[in-house]
Amino acid sequence: MRKSLRRAVFRSVCLFLLLAACSGGKPESAGKGTAVSDVPAYGDAIVEGSIGDVSGFLTAVTTDASSHEAAGYVFNGLVRYDKNLKLEGELAESWEVSPTGRGSPSTSGKG
């Protein structure tokens, strides 16, 4: 008789645990009266994590990657490379590339 009582209790506990695991829990809500939009508001901020602190914005002086990345958001170069590794003007209207491979931005003419 004790075995049948133990089996009944064991089955009840197992059934209870199974139902509790499959319940799914309470759905999360944004709160009462608030509308959630997928479109960011004008003037929102983008927050991006970094491995280290920025030690400066002068890329000639600093050697850490986080400083170079932050300086890239603040300062623009005269030319940059596109996705096909071809030079394109970022701030320069035109430029010339010397036979040695060094570029020299200019203010007139096409390059």
GROMACS .gro file of N, CA, C and O in nm:
model
  444
    1MET      N    1   0.080  -0.118   0.000
    1MET     CA    2   0.000   0.000   0.000
    1MET      C    3   0.086   0.126   0.000
    1MET      O    4   0.049   0.225  -0.061
    2ARG      N    5   0.200   0.120   0.066
    2ARG     CA    6   0.289   0.235   0.068
    2ARG      C    7   0.346   0.261  -0.070
    2ARG      O    8   0.365   0.376  -0.108
    3LYS      N    9   0.373   0.154  -0.149
    3LYS     CA   10   0.428   0.172  -0.283
    3LYS      C   11   0.329   0.245  -0.373
    3LYS      O   12   0.367   0.331  -0.450
    4SER      N   13   0.203   0.213  -0.362
    4SER     CA   14   0.103   0.279  -0.446
    4SER      C   15   0.088   0.426  -0.408
    4SER      O   16   0.067   0.511  -0.493
    5LEU      N   17   0.101   0.459  -0.279
    5LEU     CA   18   0.093   0.597  -0.235
    5LEU      C   19   0.214   0.675  -0.284
    5LEU      O   20   0.202   0.789  -0.331
    6ARG      N   21   0.333   0.614  -0.276
    6ARG     CA   22   0.455   0.679  -0.326
    6ARG      C   23   0.446   0.704  -0.476
    6ARG      O   24   0.484   0.809  -0.526
    7ARG      N   25   0.395   0.606  -0.552
    7ARG     CA   26   0.382   0.622  -0.696
    7ARG      C   27   0.284   0.734  -0.729
    7ARG      O   28   0.307   0.814  -0.818
    8ALA      N   29   0.175   0.742  -0.655
    8ALA     CA   30   0.075   0.846  -0.679
    8ALA      C   31   0.133   0.985  -0.651
    8ALA      O   32   0.113   1.080  -0.728
    9VAL      N   33   0.208   0.997  -0.541
    9VAL     CA   34   0.270   1.125  -0.507
    9VAL      C   35   0.378   1.159  -0.611
    9VAL      O   36   0.388   1.273  -0.656
   10PHE      N   37   0.457   1.060  -0.649
   10PHE     CA   38   0.562   1.082  -0.748
   10PHE      C   39   0.503   1.127  -0.881
   10PHE      O   40   0.551   1.222  -0.944
   11ARG      N   41   0.396   1.062  -0.925
   11ARG     CA   42   0.332   1.100  -1.051
   11ARG      C   43   0.272   1.240  -1.042
   11ARG      O   44   0.278   1.318  -1.136
   12SER      N   45   0.214   1.274  -0.929
   12SER     CA   46   0.155   1.407  -0.911
   12SER      C   47   0.262   1.515  -0.916
   12SER      O   48   0.244   1.620  -0.979
   13VAL      N   49   0.374   1.491  -0.850
   13VAL     CA   50   0.484   1.587  -0.850
   13VAL      C   51   0.541   1.603  -0.991
   13VAL      O   52   0.567   1.713  -1.039
   14CYS      N   53   0.560   1.492  -1.062
   14CYS     CA   54   0.611   1.497  -1.199
   14CYS      C   55   0.515   1.574  -1.290
   14CYS      O   56   0.558   1.655  -1.373
   15LEU      N   57   0.387   1.549  -1.277
   15LEU     CA   58   0.287   1.619  -1.358
   15LEU      C   59   0.287   1.769  -1.327
   15LEU      O   60   0.281   1.852  -1.417
   16PHE      N   61   0.299   1.803  -1.199
   16PHE     CA   62   0.304   1.944  -1.160
   16PHE      C   63   0.427   2.012  -1.219
   16PHE      O   64   0.419   2.123  -1.272
   17LEU      N   65   0.543   1.949  -1.211
   17LEU     CA   66   0.666   2.007  -1.266
   17LEU      C   67   0.659   2.022  -1.418
   17LEU      O   68   0.706   2.121  -1.475
   18LEU      N   69   0.599   1.924  -1.485
   18LEU     CA   70   0.584   1.931  -1.629
   18LEU      C   71   0.494   2.047  -1.670
   18LEU      O   72   0.527   2.124  -1.761
   19LEU      N   73   0.384   2.063  -1.600
   19LEU     CA   74   0.294   2.175  -1.630
   19LEU      C   75   0.358   2.309  -1.599
   19LEU      O   76   0.339   2.407  -1.672
   20ALA      N   77   0.433   2.318  -1.491
   20ALA     CA   78   0.500   2.443  -1.455
   20ALA      C   79   0.607   2.480  -1.558
   20ALA      O   80   0.625   2.597  -1.592
   21ALA      N   81   0.677   2.380  -1.611
   21ALA     CA   82   0.782   2.406  -1.709
   21ALA      C   83   0.724   2.449  -1.843
   21ALA      O   84   0.787   2.525  -1.918
   22CYS      N   85   0.605   2.405  -1.876
   22CYS     CA   86   0.544   2.435  -2.006
   22CYS      C   87   0.452   2.556  -2.002
   22CYS      O   88   0.388   2.588  -2.102
   23SER      N   89   0.442   2.625  -1.891
   23SER     CA   90   0.345   2.733  -1.879
   23SER      C   91   0.381   2.855  -1.961
   23SER      O   92   0.295   2.929  -2.003
   24GLY      N   93   0.508   2.886  -1.984
   24GLY     CA   94   0.548   3.000  -2.065
   24GLY      C   95   0.564   3.128  -1.987
   24GLY      O   96   0.623   3.223  -2.034
   25GLY      N   97   0.510   3.139  -1.872
   25GLY     CA   98   0.529   3.257  -1.788
   25GLY      C   99   0.442   3.374  -1.829
   25GLY      O  100   0.361   3.368  -1.920
   26LYS      N  101   0.463   3.487  -1.763
   26LYS     CA  102   0.386   3.608  -1.785
   26LYS      C  103   0.446   3.685  -1.902
   26LYS      O  104   0.567   3.710  -1.905
   27PRO      N  105   0.365   3.728  -2.000
   27PRO     CA  106   0.420   3.804  -2.113
   27PRO      C  107   0.463   3.942  -2.067
   27PRO      O  108   0.400   4.004  -1.982
   28GLU      N  109   0.573   3.991  -2.127
   28GLU     CA  110   0.624   4.124  -2.092
   28GLU      C  111   0.543   4.229  -2.166
   28GLU      O  112   0.506   4.213  -2.280
   29SER      N  113   0.518   4.340  -2.099
   29SER     CA  114   0.445   4.449  -2.162
   29SER      C  115   0.525   4.577  -2.148
   29SER      O  116   0.611   4.591  -2.062
   30ALA      N  117   0.497   4.672  -2.236
   30ALA     CA  118   0.569   4.799  -2.234
   30ALA      C  119   0.518   4.892  -2.126
   30ALA      O  120   0.577   4.995  -2.099
   31GLY      N  121   0.410   4.862  -2.064
   31GLY     CA  122   0.353   4.948  -1.960
   31GLY      C  123   0.218   5.001  -2.005
   31GLY      O  124   0.180   4.992  -2.121
   32LYS      N  125   0.147   5.059  -1.913
   32LYS     CA  126   0.013   5.108  -1.945
   32LYS      C  127   0.022   5.242  -2.018
   32LYS      O  128   0.090   5.333  -1.973
   33GLY      N  129  -0.044   5.251  -2.132
   33GLY     CA  130  -0.054   5.378  -2.203
   33GLY      C  131   0.069   5.419  -2.281
   33GLY      O  132   0.077   5.531  -2.327
   34THR      N  133   0.169   5.335  -2.294
   34THR     CA  134   0.288   5.371  -2.370
   34THR      C  135   0.287   5.299  -2.503
   34THR      O  136   0.256   5.182  -2.511
   35ALA      N  137   0.320   5.372  -2.606
   35ALA     CA  138   0.326   5.314  -2.740
   35ALA      C  139   0.473   5.289  -2.775
   35ALA      O  140   0.557   5.377  -2.760
   36VAL      N  141   0.503   5.171  -2.822
   36VAL     CA  142   0.639   5.137  -2.859
   36VAL      C  143   0.651   5.145  -3.010
   36VAL      O  144   0.574   5.084  -3.083
   37SER      N  145   0.747   5.221  -3.058
   37SER     CA  146   0.767   5.240  -3.201
   37SER      C  147   0.899   5.178  -3.244
   37SER      O  148   0.998   5.185  -3.172
   38ASP      N  149   0.900   5.116  -3.362
   38ASP     CA  150   1.024   5.060  -3.415
   38ASP      C  151   1.112   5.166  -3.481
   38ASP      O  152   1.228   5.143  -3.507
   39VAL      N  153   1.054   5.282  -3.511
   39VAL     CA  154   1.128   5.389  -3.575
   39VAL      C  155   1.195   5.474  -3.468
   39VAL      O  156   1.130   5.521  -3.376
   40PRO      N  157   1.328   5.492  -3.477
   40PRO     CA  158   1.394   5.575  -3.375
   40PRO      C  159   1.353   5.721  -3.388
   40PRO      O  160   1.324   5.770  -3.497
   41ALA      N  161   1.345   5.789  -3.277
   41ALA     CA  162   1.308   5.929  -3.275
   41ALA      C  163   1.421   6.014  -3.330
   41ALA      O  164   1.539   5.977  -3.321
   42TYR      N  165   1.387   6.127  -3.389
   42TYR     CA  166   1.487   6.217  -3.442
   42TYR      C  167   1.577   6.267  -3.329
   42TYR      O  168   1.528   6.311  -3.226
   43GLY      N  169   1.705   6.258  -3.348
   43GLY     CA  170   1.800   6.304  -3.247
   43GLY      C  171   1.836   6.200  -3.143
   43GLY      O  172   1.900   6.231  -3.044
   44ASP      N  173   1.794   6.075  -3.164
   44ASP     CA  174   1.832   5.969  -3.071
   44ASP      C  175   1.983   5.948  -3.071
   44ASP      O  176   2.054   5.991  -3.162
   45ALA      N  177   2.033   5.882  -2.971
   45ALA     CA  178   2.175   5.855  -2.958
   45ALA      C  179   2.202   5.709  -2.987
   45ALA      O  180   2.122   5.622  -2.954
   46ILE      N  181   2.316   5.683  -3.049
   46ILE     CA  182   2.362   5.546  -3.070
   46ILE      C  183   2.470   5.519  -2.966
   46ILE      O  184   2.568   5.593  -2.958
   47VAL      N  185   2.451   5.415  -2.888
   47VAL     CA  186   2.548   5.380  -2.785
   47VAL      C  187   2.615   5.251  -2.829
   47VAL      O  188   2.550   5.151  -2.858
   48GLU      N  189   2.748   5.254  -2.835
   48GLU     CA  190   2.824   5.138  -2.881
   48GLU      C  191   2.930   5.105  -2.777
   48GLU      O  192   3.003   5.194  -2.732
   49GLY      N  193   2.936   4.981  -2.738
   49GLY     CA  194   3.034   4.939  -2.639
   49GLY      C  195   3.173   4.926  -2.698
   49GLY      O  196   3.191   4.902  -2.816
   50SER      N  197   3.272   4.944  -2.615
   50SER     CA  198   3.411   4.934  -2.658
   50SER      C  199   3.489   4.856  -2.553
   50SER      O  200   3.450   4.851  -2.437
   51ILE      N  201   3.598   4.797  -2.596
   51ILE     CA  202   3.680   4.718  -2.505
   51ILE      C  203   3.753   4.806  -2.404
   51ILE      O  204   3.763   4.772  -2.287
   52GLY      N  205   3.800   4.921  -2.446
   52GLY     CA  206   3.878   5.004  -2.356
   52GLY      C  207   3.834   5.149  -2.359
   52GLY      O  208   3.750   5.189  -2.439
   53ASP      N  209   3.892   5.229  -2.272
   53ASP     CA  210   3.863   5.371  -2.269
   53ASP      C  211   3.941   5.443  -2.377
   53ASP      O  212   4.052   5.403  -2.413
   54VAL      N  213   3.886   5.552  -2.425
   54VAL     CA  214   3.953   5.634  -2.525
   54VAL      C  215   4.058   5.717  -2.453
   54VAL      O  216   4.030   5.787  -2.357
   55SER      N  217   4.183   5.706  -2.499
   55SER     CA  218   4.290   5.781  -2.434
   55SER      C  219   4.321   5.911  -2.504
   55SER      O  220   4.389   5.997  -2.450
   56GLY      N  221   4.273   5.930  -2.628
   56GLY     CA  222   4.294   6.054  -2.701
   56GLY      C  223   4.241   6.043  -2.842
   56GLY      O  224   4.207   5.935  -2.889
   57PHE      N  225   4.236   6.158  -2.910
   57PHE     CA  226   4.184   6.160  -3.046
   57PHE      C  227   4.293   6.176  -3.151
   57PHE      O  228   4.265   6.175  -3.270
   58LEU      N  229   4.416   6.195  -3.111
   58LEU     CA  230   4.526   6.210  -3.207
   58LEU      C  231   4.577   6.071  -3.245
   58LEU      O  232   4.647   6.006  -3.168
   59THR      N  233   4.543   6.028  -3.365
   59THR     CA  234   4.580   5.892  -3.405
   59THR      C  235   4.729   5.876  -3.427
   59THR      O  236   4.779   5.764  -3.425
   60ALA      N  237   4.802   5.986  -3.446
   60ALA     CA  238   4.948   5.976  -3.461
   60ALA      C  239   5.015   5.948  -3.327
   60ALA      O  240   5.126   5.896  -3.322
   61VAL      N  241   4.947   5.980  -3.217
   61VAL     CA  242   5.004   5.965  -3.084
   61VAL      C  243   4.951   5.840  -3.014
   61VAL      O  244   5.025   5.771  -2.944
   62THR      N  245   4.825   5.810  -3.032
   62THR     CA  246   4.764   5.698  -2.961
   62THR      C  247   4.785   5.567  -3.037
   62THR      O  248   4.801   5.567  -3.159
   63THR      N  249   4.786   5.458  -2.965
   63THR     CA  250   4.808   5.328  -3.028
   63THR      C  251   4.694   5.229  -3.002
   63THR      O  252   4.696   5.121  -3.059
   64ASP      N  253   4.597   5.267  -2.920
   64ASP     CA  254   4.490   5.171  -2.888
   64ASP      C  255   4.378   5.182  -2.991
   64ASP      O  256   4.351   5.287  -3.048
   65ALA      N  257   4.310   5.070  -3.015
   65ALA     CA  258   4.208   5.063  -3.119
   65ALA      C  259   4.085   5.146  -3.085
   65ALA      O  260   4.023   5.204  -3.174
   66SER      N  261   4.048   5.155  -2.957
   66SER     CA  262   3.929   5.230  -2.922
   66SER      C  263   3.948   5.380  -2.948
   66SER      O  264   3.854   5.448  -2.988
   67SER      N  265   4.069   5.432  -2.929
   67SER     CA  266   4.095   5.573  -2.960
   67SER      C  267   4.087   5.599  -3.109
   67SER      O  268   4.032   5.700  -3.154
   68HIS      N  269   4.139   5.508  -3.191
   68HIS     CA  270   4.132   5.524  -3.336
   68HIS      C  271   3.988   5.516  -3.384
   68HIS      O  272   3.949   5.589  -3.475
   69GLU      N  273   3.909   5.428  -3.325
   69GLU     CA  274   3.769   5.415  -3.365
   69GLU      C  275   3.690   5.541  -3.328
   69GLU      O  276   3.612   5.592  -3.408
   70ALA      N  277   3.713   5.595  -3.209
   70ALA     CA  278   3.643   5.716  -3.167
   70ALA      C  279   3.686   5.836  -3.250
   70ALA      O  280   3.603   5.920  -3.286
   71ALA      N  281   3.814   5.845  -3.285
   71ALA     CA  282   3.861   5.955  -3.369
   71ALA      C  283   3.801   5.946  -3.508
   71ALA      O  284   3.778   6.049  -3.573
   72GLY      N  285   3.771   5.826  -3.556
   72GLY     CA  286   3.707   5.810  -3.685
   72GLY      C  287   3.566   5.865  -3.688
   72GLY      O  288   3.516   5.903  -3.794
   73TYR      N  289   3.499   5.872  -3.573
   73TYR     CA  290   3.367   5.932  -3.567
   73TYR      C  291   3.373   6.084  -3.561
   73TYR      O  292   3.278   6.152  -3.594
   74VAL      N  293   3.486   6.138  -3.516
   74VAL     CA  294   3.498   6.282  -3.496
   74VAL      C  295   3.564   6.350  -3.615
   74VAL      O  296   3.518   6.454  -3.662
   75PHE      N  297   3.672   6.292  -3.668
   75PHE     CA  298   3.748   6.355  -3.774
   75PHE      C  299   3.726   6.284  -3.907
   75PHE      O  300   3.718   6.162  -3.912
   76ASN      N  301   3.719   6.361  -4.015
   76ASN     CA  302   3.708   6.305  -4.149
   76ASN      C  303   3.841   6.320  -4.221
   76ASN      O  304   3.914   6.417  -4.199
   77GLY      N  305   3.871   6.228  -4.309
   77GLY     CA  306   3.991   6.237  -4.390
   77GLY      C  307   3.961   6.299  -4.524
   77GLY      O  308   3.847   6.321  -4.562
   78LEU      N  309   4.066   6.329  -4.600
   78LEU     CA  310   4.046   6.386  -4.732
   78LEU      C  311   3.995   6.282  -4.829
   78LEU      O  312   3.905   6.308  -4.909
   79VAL      N  313   4.052   6.163  -4.825
   79VAL     CA  314   4.007   6.052  -4.910
   79VAL      C  315   3.986   5.929  -4.823
   79VAL      O  316   4.039   5.919  -4.713
   80ARG      N  317   3.909   5.835  -4.875
   80ARG     CA  318   3.886   5.709  -4.805
   80ARG      C  319   3.872   5.599  -4.909
   80ARG      O  320   3.863   5.627  -5.028
   81TYR      N  321   3.870   5.476  -4.863
   81TYR     CA  322   3.854   5.362  -4.953
   81TYR      C  323   3.710   5.315  -4.949
   81TYR      O  324   3.650   5.306  -4.842
   82ASP      N  325   3.654   5.282  -5.067
   82ASP     CA  326   3.519   5.226  -5.072
   82ASP      C  327   3.527   5.075  -5.050
   82ASP      O  328   3.633   5.021  -5.018
   83LYS      N  329   3.415   5.004  -5.069
   83LYS     CA  330   3.412   4.860  -5.042
   83LYS      C  331   3.498   4.780  -5.140
   83LYS      O  332   3.535   4.668  -5.111
   84ASN      N  333   3.531   4.839  -5.255
   84ASN     CA  334   3.617   4.772  -5.354
   84ASN      C  335   3.762   4.818  -5.344
   84ASN      O  336   3.840   4.796  -5.436
   85LEU      N  337   3.797   4.887  -5.237
   85LEU     CA  338   3.932   4.938  -5.210
   85LEU      C  339   3.979   5.036  -5.316
   85LEU      O  340   4.096   5.039  -5.353
   86LYS      N  341   3.888   5.117  -5.367
   86LYS     CA  342   3.922   5.225  -5.459
   86LYS      C  343   3.905   5.356  -5.384
   86LYS      O  344   3.815   5.372  -5.302
   87LEU      N  345   3.995   5.451  -5.413
   87LEU     CA  346   3.988   5.579  -5.344
   87LEU      C  347   3.864   5.656  -5.386
   87LEU      O  348   3.828   5.660  -5.504
   88GLU      N  349   3.800   5.717  -5.287
   88GLU     CA  350   3.689   5.808  -5.314
   88GLU      C  351   3.706   5.928  -5.224
   88GLU      O  352   3.765   5.920  -5.116
   89GLY      N  353   3.657   6.041  -5.270
   89GLY     CA  354   3.672   6.163  -5.192
   89GLY      C  355   3.578   6.167  -5.074
   89GLY      O  356   3.459   6.141  -5.088
   90GLU      N  357   3.633   6.197  -4.959
   90GLU     CA  358   3.548   6.218  -4.842
   90GLU      C  359   3.531   6.368  -4.822
   90GLU      O  360   3.420   6.418  -4.818
   91LEU      N  361   3.642   6.442  -4.812
   91LEU     CA  362   3.638   6.587  -4.805
   91LEU      C  363   3.702   6.652  -4.927
   91LEU      O  364   3.671   6.765  -4.960
   92ALA      N  365   3.791   6.581  -4.996
   92ALA     CA  366   3.858   6.636  -5.114
   92ALA      C  367   3.767   6.624  -5.236
   92ALA      O  368   3.699   6.525  -5.256
   93GLU      N  369   3.765   6.731  -5.316
   93GLU     CA  370   3.688   6.727  -5.440
   93GLU      C  371   3.761   6.648  -5.547
   93GLU      O  372   3.699   6.583  -5.630
   94SER      N  373   3.893   6.655  -5.549
   94SER     CA  374   3.972   6.581  -5.647
   94SER      C  375   4.106   6.546  -5.584
   94SER      O  376   4.148   6.605  -5.486
   95TRP      N  377   4.177   6.450  -5.645
   95TRP     CA  378   4.306   6.406  -5.595
   95TRP      C  379   4.382   6.338  -5.707
   95TRP      O  380   4.324   6.299  -5.808
   96GLU      N  381   4.511   6.328  -5.688
   96GLU     CA  382   4.599   6.259  -5.783
   96GLU      C  383   4.681   6.158  -5.706
   96GLU      O  384   4.722   6.183  -5.594
   97VAL      N  385   4.706   6.045  -5.768
   97VAL     CA  386   4.790   5.943  -5.707
   97VAL      C  387   4.919   5.939  -5.785
   97VAL      O  388   4.920   5.921  -5.908
   98SER      N  389   5.032   5.958  -5.716
   98SER     CA  390   5.162   5.961  -5.782
   98SER      C  391   5.203   5.820  -5.824
   98SER      O  392   5.147   5.721  -5.776
   99PRO      N  393   5.299   5.807  -5.913
   99PRO     CA  394   5.345   5.674  -5.954
   99PRO      C  395   5.400   5.589  -5.839
   99PRO      O  396   5.400   5.467  -5.846
  100THR      N  397   5.442   5.652  -5.731
  100THR     CA  398   5.492   5.576  -5.616
  100THR      C  399   5.378   5.521  -5.531
  100THR      O  400   5.402   5.446  -5.439
  101GLY      N  401   5.254   5.562  -5.562
  101GLY     CA  402   5.139   5.511  -5.487
  101GLY      C  403   5.095   5.602  -5.376
  101GLY      O  404   5.001   5.570  -5.304
  102ARG      N  405   5.159   5.715  -5.361
  102ARG     CA  406   5.119   5.809  -5.256
  102ARG      C  407   5.024   5.912  -5.315
  102ARG      O  408   5.048   5.968  -5.420
  103GLY      N  409   4.916   5.934  -5.247
  103GLY     CA  410   4.816   6.029  -5.295
  103GLY      C  411   4.845   6.168  -5.250
  103GLY      O  412   4.907   6.191  -5.147
  104SER      N  413   4.803   6.267  -5.330
  104SER     CA  414   4.815   6.405  -5.290
  104SER      C  415   4.686   6.477  -5.327
  104SER      O  416   4.660   6.500  -5.445
  105PRO      N  417   4.601   6.509  -5.230
  105PRO     CA  418   4.476   6.578  -5.261
  105PRO      C  419   4.502   6.716  -5.317
  105PRO      O  420   4.597   6.783  -5.278
  106SER      N  421   4.422   6.757  -5.413
  106SER     CA  422   4.433   6.890  -5.471
  106SER      C  423   4.296   6.954  -5.472
  106SER      O  424   4.195   6.889  -5.450
  107THR      N  425   4.292   7.082  -5.502
  107THR     CA  426   4.165   7.154  -5.500
  107THR      C  427   4.107   7.175  -5.638
  107THR      O  428   3.995   7.219  -5.652
  108SER      N  429   4.182   7.148  -5.742
  108SER     CA  430   4.129   7.167  -5.877
  108SER      C  431   4.170   7.050  -5.964
  108SER      O  432   4.264   6.977  -5.934
  109GLY      N  433   4.101   7.031  -6.073
  109GLY     CA  434   4.132   6.921  -6.165
  109GLY      C  435   4.063   6.793  -6.122
  109GLY      O  436   4.006   6.783  -6.015
  110LYS      N  437   4.064   6.695  -6.206
  110LYS     CA  438   4.005   6.564  -6.177
  110LYS      C  439   4.113   6.462  -6.159
  110LYS      O  440   4.216   6.465  -6.227
  111GLY      N  441   4.092   6.366  -6.072
  111GLY     CA  442   4.195   6.267  -6.046
  111GLY      C  443   4.147   6.127  -6.062
  111GLY      O  444   4.044   6.084  -6.079
   0.00000   0.00000   0.00000
